[in-house]
Coordinates of N, CA, C and O in Angstrom, one line a residue:
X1 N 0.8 -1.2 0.0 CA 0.0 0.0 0.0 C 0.9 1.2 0.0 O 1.9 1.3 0.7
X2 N 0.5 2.4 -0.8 CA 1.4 3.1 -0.8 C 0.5 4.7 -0.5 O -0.6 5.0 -1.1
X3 N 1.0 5.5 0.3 CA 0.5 6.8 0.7 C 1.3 8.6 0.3 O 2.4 9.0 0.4
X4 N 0.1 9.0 -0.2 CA 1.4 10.5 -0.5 C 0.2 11.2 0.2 O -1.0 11.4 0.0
X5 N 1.3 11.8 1.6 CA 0.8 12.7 2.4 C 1.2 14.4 2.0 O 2.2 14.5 1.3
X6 N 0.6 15.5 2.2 CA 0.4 16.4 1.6 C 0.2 17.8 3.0 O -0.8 18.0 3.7
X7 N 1.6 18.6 3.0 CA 1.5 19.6 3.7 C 2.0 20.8 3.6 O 2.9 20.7 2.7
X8 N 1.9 21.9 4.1 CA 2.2 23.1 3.7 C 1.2 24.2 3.2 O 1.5 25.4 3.0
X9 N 0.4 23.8 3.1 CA -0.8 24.7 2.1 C -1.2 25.8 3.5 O -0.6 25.7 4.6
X10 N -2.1 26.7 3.2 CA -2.3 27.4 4.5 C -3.5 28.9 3.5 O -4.3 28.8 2.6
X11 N -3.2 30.0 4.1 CA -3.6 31.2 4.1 C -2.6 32.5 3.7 O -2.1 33.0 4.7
X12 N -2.3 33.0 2.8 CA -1.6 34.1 2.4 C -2.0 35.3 2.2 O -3.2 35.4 1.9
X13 N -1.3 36.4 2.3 CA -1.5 37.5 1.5 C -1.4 37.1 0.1 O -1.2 35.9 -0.2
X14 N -1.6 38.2 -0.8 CA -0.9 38.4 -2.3 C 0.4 38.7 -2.1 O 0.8 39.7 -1.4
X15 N 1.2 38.0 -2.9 CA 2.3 38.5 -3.2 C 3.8 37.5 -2.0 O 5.0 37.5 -2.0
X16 N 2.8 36.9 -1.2 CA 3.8 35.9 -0.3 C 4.2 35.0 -0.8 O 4.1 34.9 -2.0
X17 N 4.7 33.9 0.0 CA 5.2 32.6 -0.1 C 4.4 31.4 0.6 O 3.7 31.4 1.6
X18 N 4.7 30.6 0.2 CA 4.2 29.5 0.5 C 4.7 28.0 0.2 O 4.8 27.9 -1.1
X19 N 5.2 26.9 0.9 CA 5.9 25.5 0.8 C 5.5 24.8 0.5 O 5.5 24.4 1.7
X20 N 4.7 23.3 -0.6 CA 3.9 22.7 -0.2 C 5.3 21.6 -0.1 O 6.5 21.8 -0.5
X21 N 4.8 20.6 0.6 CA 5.7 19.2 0.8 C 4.7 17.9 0.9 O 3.7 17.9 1.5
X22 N 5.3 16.7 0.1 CA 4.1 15.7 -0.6 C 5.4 14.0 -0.1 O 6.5 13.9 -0.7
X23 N 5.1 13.5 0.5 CA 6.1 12.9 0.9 C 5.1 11.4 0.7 O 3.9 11.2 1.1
X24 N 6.4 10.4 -0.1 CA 5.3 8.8 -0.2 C 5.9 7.9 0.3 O 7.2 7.7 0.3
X25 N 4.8 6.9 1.2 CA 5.7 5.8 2.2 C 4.9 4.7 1.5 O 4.0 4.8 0.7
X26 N 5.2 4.1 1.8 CA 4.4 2.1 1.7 C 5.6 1.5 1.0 O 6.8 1.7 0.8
X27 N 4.9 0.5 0.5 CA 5.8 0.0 -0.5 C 5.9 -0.1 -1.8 O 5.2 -0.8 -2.5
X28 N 7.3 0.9 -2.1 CA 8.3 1.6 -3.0 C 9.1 0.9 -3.6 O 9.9 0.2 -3.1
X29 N 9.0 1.0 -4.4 CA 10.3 0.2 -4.9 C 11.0 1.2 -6.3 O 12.2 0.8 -6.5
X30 N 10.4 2.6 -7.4 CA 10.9 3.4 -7.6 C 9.8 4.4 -7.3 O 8.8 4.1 -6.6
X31 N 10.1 5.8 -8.0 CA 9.3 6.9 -8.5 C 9.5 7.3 -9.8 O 10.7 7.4 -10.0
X32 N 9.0 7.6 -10.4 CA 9.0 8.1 -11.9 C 8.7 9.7 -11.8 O 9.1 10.3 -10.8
X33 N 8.0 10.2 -12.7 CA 7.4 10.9 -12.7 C 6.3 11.4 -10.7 O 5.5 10.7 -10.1
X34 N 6.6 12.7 -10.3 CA 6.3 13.0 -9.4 C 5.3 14.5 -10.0 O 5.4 14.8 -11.2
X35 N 4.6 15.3 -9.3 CA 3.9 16.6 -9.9 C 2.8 17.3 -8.5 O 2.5 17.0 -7.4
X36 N 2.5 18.2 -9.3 CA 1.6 19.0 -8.5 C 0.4 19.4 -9.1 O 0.6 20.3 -10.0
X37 N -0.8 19.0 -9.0 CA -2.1 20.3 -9.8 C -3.3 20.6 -8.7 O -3.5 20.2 -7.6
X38 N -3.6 21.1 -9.1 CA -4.7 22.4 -8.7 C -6.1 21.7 -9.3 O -6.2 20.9 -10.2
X39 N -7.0 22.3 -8.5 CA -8.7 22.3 -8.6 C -8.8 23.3 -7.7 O -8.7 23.4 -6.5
X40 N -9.4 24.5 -9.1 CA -10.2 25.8 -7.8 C -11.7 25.4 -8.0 O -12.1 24.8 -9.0
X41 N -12.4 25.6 -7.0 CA -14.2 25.8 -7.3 C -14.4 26.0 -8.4 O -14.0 27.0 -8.9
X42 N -15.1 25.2 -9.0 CA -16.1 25.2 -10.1 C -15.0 24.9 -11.4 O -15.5 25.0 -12.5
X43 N -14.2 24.7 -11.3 CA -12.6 24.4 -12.1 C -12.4 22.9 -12.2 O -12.4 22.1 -11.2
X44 N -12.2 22.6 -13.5 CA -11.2 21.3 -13.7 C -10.0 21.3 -12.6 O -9.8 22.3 -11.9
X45 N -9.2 20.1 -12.6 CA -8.5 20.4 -12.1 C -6.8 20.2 -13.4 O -6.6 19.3 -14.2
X46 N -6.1 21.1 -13.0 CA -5.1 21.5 -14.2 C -3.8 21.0 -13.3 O -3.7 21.0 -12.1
X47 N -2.8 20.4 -14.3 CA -1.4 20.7 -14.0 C -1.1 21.8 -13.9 O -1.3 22.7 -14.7
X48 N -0.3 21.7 -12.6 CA 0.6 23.0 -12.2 C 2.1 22.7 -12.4 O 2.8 23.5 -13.0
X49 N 2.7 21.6 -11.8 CA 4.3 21.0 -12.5 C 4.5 20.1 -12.3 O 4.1 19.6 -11.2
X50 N 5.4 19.4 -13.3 CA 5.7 18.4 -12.9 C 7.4 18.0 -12.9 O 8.3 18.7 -13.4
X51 N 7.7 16.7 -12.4 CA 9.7 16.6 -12.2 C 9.3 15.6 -12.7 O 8.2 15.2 -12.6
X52 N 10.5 14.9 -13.6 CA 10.5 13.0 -13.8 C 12.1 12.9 -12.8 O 13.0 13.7 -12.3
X53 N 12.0 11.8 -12.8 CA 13.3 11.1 -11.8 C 14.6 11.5 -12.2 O 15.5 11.2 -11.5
X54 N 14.8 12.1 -13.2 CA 15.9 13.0 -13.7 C 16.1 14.1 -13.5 O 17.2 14.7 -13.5
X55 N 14.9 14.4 -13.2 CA 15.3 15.9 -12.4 C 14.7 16.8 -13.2 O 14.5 17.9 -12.6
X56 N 14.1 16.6 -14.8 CA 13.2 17.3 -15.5 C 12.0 18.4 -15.4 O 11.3 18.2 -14.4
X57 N 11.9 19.2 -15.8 CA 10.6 19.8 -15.2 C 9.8 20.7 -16.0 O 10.3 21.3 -16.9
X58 N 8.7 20.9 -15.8 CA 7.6 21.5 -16.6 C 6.7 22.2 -16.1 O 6.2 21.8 -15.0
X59 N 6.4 23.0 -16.6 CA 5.0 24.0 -15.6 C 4.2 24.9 -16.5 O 4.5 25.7 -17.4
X60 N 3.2 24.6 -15.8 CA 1.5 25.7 -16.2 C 2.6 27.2 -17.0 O 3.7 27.5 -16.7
X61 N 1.9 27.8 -18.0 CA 2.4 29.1 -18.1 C 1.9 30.1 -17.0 O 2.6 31.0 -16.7
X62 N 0.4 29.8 -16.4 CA 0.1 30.5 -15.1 C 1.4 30.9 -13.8 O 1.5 31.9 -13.0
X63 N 2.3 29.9 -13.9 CA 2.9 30.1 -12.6 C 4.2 29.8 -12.9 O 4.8 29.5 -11.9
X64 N 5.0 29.6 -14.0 CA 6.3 30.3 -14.6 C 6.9 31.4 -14.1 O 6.5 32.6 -14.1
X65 N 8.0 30.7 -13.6 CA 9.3 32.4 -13.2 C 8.3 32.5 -11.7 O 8.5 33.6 -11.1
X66 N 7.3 31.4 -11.0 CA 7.1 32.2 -9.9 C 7.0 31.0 -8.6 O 6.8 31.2 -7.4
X67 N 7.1 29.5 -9.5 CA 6.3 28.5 -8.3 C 7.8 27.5 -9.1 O 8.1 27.5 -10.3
X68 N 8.3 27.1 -8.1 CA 9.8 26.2 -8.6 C 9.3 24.5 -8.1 O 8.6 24.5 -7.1
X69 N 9.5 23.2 -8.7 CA 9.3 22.2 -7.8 C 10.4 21.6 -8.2 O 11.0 21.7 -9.3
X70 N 10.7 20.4 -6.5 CA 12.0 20.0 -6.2 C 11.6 18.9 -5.8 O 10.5 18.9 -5.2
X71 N 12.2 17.7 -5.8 CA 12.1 16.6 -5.5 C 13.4 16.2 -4.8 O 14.4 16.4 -5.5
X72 N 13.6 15.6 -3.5 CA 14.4 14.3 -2.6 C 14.1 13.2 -2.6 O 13.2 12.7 -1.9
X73 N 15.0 12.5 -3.5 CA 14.6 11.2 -4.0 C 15.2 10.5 -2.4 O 14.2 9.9 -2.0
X74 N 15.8 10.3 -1.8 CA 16.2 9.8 -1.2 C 15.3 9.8 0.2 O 15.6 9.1 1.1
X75 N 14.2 10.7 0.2 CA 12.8 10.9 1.0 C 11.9 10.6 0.5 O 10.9 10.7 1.3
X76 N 11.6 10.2 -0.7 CA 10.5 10.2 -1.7 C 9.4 11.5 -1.6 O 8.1 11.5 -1.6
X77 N 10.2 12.5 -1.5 CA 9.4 13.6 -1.4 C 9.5 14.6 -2.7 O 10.5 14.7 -3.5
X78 N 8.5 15.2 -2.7 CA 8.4 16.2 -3.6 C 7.8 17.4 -2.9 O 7.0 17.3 -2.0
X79 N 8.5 19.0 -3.4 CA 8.3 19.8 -3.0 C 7.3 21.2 -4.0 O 7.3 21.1 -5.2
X80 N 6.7 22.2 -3.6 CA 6.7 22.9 -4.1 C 6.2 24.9 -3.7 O 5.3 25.6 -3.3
X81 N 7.6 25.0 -4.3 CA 7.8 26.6 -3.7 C 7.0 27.2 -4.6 O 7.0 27.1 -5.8
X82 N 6.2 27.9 -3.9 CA 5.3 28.9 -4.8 C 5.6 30.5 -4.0 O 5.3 30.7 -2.8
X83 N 6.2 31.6 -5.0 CA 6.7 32.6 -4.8 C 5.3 33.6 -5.1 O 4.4 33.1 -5.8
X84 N 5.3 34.8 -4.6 CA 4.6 35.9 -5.5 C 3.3 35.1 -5.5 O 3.0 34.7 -6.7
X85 N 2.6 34.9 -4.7 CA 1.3 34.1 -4.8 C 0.4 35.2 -5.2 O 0.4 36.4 -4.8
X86 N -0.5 34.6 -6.0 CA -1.6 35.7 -6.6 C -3.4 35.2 -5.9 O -3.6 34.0 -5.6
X87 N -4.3 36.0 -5.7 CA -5.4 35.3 -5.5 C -5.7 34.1 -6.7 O -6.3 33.1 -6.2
X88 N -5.5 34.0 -8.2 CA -6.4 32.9 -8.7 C -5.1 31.9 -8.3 O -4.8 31.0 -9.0
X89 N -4.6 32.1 -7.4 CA -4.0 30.5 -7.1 C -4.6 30.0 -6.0 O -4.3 28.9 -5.5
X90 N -5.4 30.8 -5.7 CA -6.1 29.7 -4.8 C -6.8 28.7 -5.7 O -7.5 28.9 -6.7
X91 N -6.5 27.1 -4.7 CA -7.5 26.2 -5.2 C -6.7 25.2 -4.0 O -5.7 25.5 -3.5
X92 N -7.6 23.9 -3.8 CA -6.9 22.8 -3.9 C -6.0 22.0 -4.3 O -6.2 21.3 -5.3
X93 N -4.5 22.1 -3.6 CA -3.3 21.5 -4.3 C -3.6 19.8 -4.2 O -4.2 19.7 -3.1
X94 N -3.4 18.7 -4.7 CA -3.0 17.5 -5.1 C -1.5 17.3 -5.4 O -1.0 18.1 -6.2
X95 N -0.8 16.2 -4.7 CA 0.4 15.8 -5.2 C 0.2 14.9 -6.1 O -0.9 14.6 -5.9
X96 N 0.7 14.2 -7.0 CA 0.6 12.8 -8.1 C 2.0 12.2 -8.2 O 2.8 13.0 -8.7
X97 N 2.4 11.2 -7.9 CA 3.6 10.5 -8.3 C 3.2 9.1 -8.8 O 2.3 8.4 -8.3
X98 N 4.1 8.9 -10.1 CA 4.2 7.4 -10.5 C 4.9 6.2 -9.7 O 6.2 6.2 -9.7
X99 N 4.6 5.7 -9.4 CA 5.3 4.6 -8.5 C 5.0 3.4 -8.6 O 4.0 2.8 -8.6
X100 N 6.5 2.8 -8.8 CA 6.8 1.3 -8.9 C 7.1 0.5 -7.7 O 8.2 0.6 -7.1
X101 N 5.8 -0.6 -7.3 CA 6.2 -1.6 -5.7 C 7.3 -2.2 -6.2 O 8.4 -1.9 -5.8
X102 N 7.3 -2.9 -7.0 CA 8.9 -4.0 -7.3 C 8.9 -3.9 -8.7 O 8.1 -3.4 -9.5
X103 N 10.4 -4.5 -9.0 CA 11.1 -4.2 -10.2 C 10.1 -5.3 -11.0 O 9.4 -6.2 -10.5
X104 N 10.3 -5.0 -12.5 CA 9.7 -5.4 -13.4 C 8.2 -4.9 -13.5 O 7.8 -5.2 -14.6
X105 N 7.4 -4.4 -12.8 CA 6.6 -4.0 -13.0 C 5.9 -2.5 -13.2 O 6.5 -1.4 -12.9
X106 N 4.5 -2.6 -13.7 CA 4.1 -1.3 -14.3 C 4.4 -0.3 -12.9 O 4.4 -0.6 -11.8
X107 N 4.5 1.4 -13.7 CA 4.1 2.4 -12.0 C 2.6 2.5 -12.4 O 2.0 2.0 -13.4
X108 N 2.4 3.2 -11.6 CA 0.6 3.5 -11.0 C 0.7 4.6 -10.4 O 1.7 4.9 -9.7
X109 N -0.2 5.1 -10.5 CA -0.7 7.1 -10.2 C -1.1 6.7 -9.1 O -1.7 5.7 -8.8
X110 N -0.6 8.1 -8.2 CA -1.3 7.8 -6.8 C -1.7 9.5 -6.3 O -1.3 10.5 -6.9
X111 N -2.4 9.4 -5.5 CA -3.1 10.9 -5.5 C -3.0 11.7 -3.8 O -3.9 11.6 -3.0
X112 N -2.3 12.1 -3.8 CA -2.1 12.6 -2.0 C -4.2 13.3 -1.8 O -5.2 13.3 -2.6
X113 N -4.0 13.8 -0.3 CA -5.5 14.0 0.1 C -5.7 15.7 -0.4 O -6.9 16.2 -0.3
X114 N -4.9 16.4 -0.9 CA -5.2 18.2 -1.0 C -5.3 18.5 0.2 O -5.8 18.1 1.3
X115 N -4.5 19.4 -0.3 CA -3.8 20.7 0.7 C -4.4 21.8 0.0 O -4.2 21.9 -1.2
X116 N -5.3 22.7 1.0 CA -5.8 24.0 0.5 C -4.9 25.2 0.6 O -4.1 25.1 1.5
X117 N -5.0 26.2 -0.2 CA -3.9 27.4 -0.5 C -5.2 28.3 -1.1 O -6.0 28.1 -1.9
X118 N -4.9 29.7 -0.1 CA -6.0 30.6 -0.1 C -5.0 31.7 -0.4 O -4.0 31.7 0.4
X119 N -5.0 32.5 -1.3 CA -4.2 33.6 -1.1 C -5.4 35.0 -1.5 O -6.1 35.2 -2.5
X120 N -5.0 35.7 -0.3 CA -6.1 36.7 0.2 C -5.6 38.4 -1.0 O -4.4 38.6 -1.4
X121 N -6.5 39.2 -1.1 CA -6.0 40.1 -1.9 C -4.8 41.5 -1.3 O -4.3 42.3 -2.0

């Protein structure tokens, strides 16, 4: 069974900072592909960024030059700094990582619980 716990989210001004941290336990055996997306009210919910196990990375044009994500493979954690927070970033954050229990076999999507992020005007 494998778990991605999910913390950091909170209440901001505009224009602050904010940490999220998404950390997976059970049983591991790699990570692939790790990310972050959003669902605001009444919203799909969208990619915000993602890392592959290389260290790769990709992000929303929304939050470019302003939200960085970092991954500790060696914690199975994934992180994400979000600078310059604006109100439409509020929504519900989700963490997503691909994960493989043992070698030879497929990874599988796993979905942390959301962490809410309000940023006030």
């Amino acid at each position: 069974q494998v778990q991605l716990v999910e913390s950091g989210g909170g209440l901001v001004q505009a224009g602050g900072s904010l940490r999220l941290s998404c950390a997976a336990s059970g049983s591991i055996f790699s990570i692939d592909r790790m990310g972050w997306y959003r669902q605001a009210p009444g919203k799909q919910r969208e990619l915000v960024a993602v890392i592959t196990s290389g260290a790769i990375t990709n992000y929303a044009d929304s939050v470019k030059g302003r939200f960085t994500i970092s991954r500790d493979n060696a914690k199975n954690t994934v992180y994400l700094q979000m600078n310059s927070l604006k109100p439409e970033d509020t929504a519900v954050y989700y963490c997503n990582a691909n994960i493989r229990w043992s070698v030879g076999v497929g990874a599988r999507a796993y979905w942390g619980q959301g962490t809410q992020v309000t940023v006030s005007e």
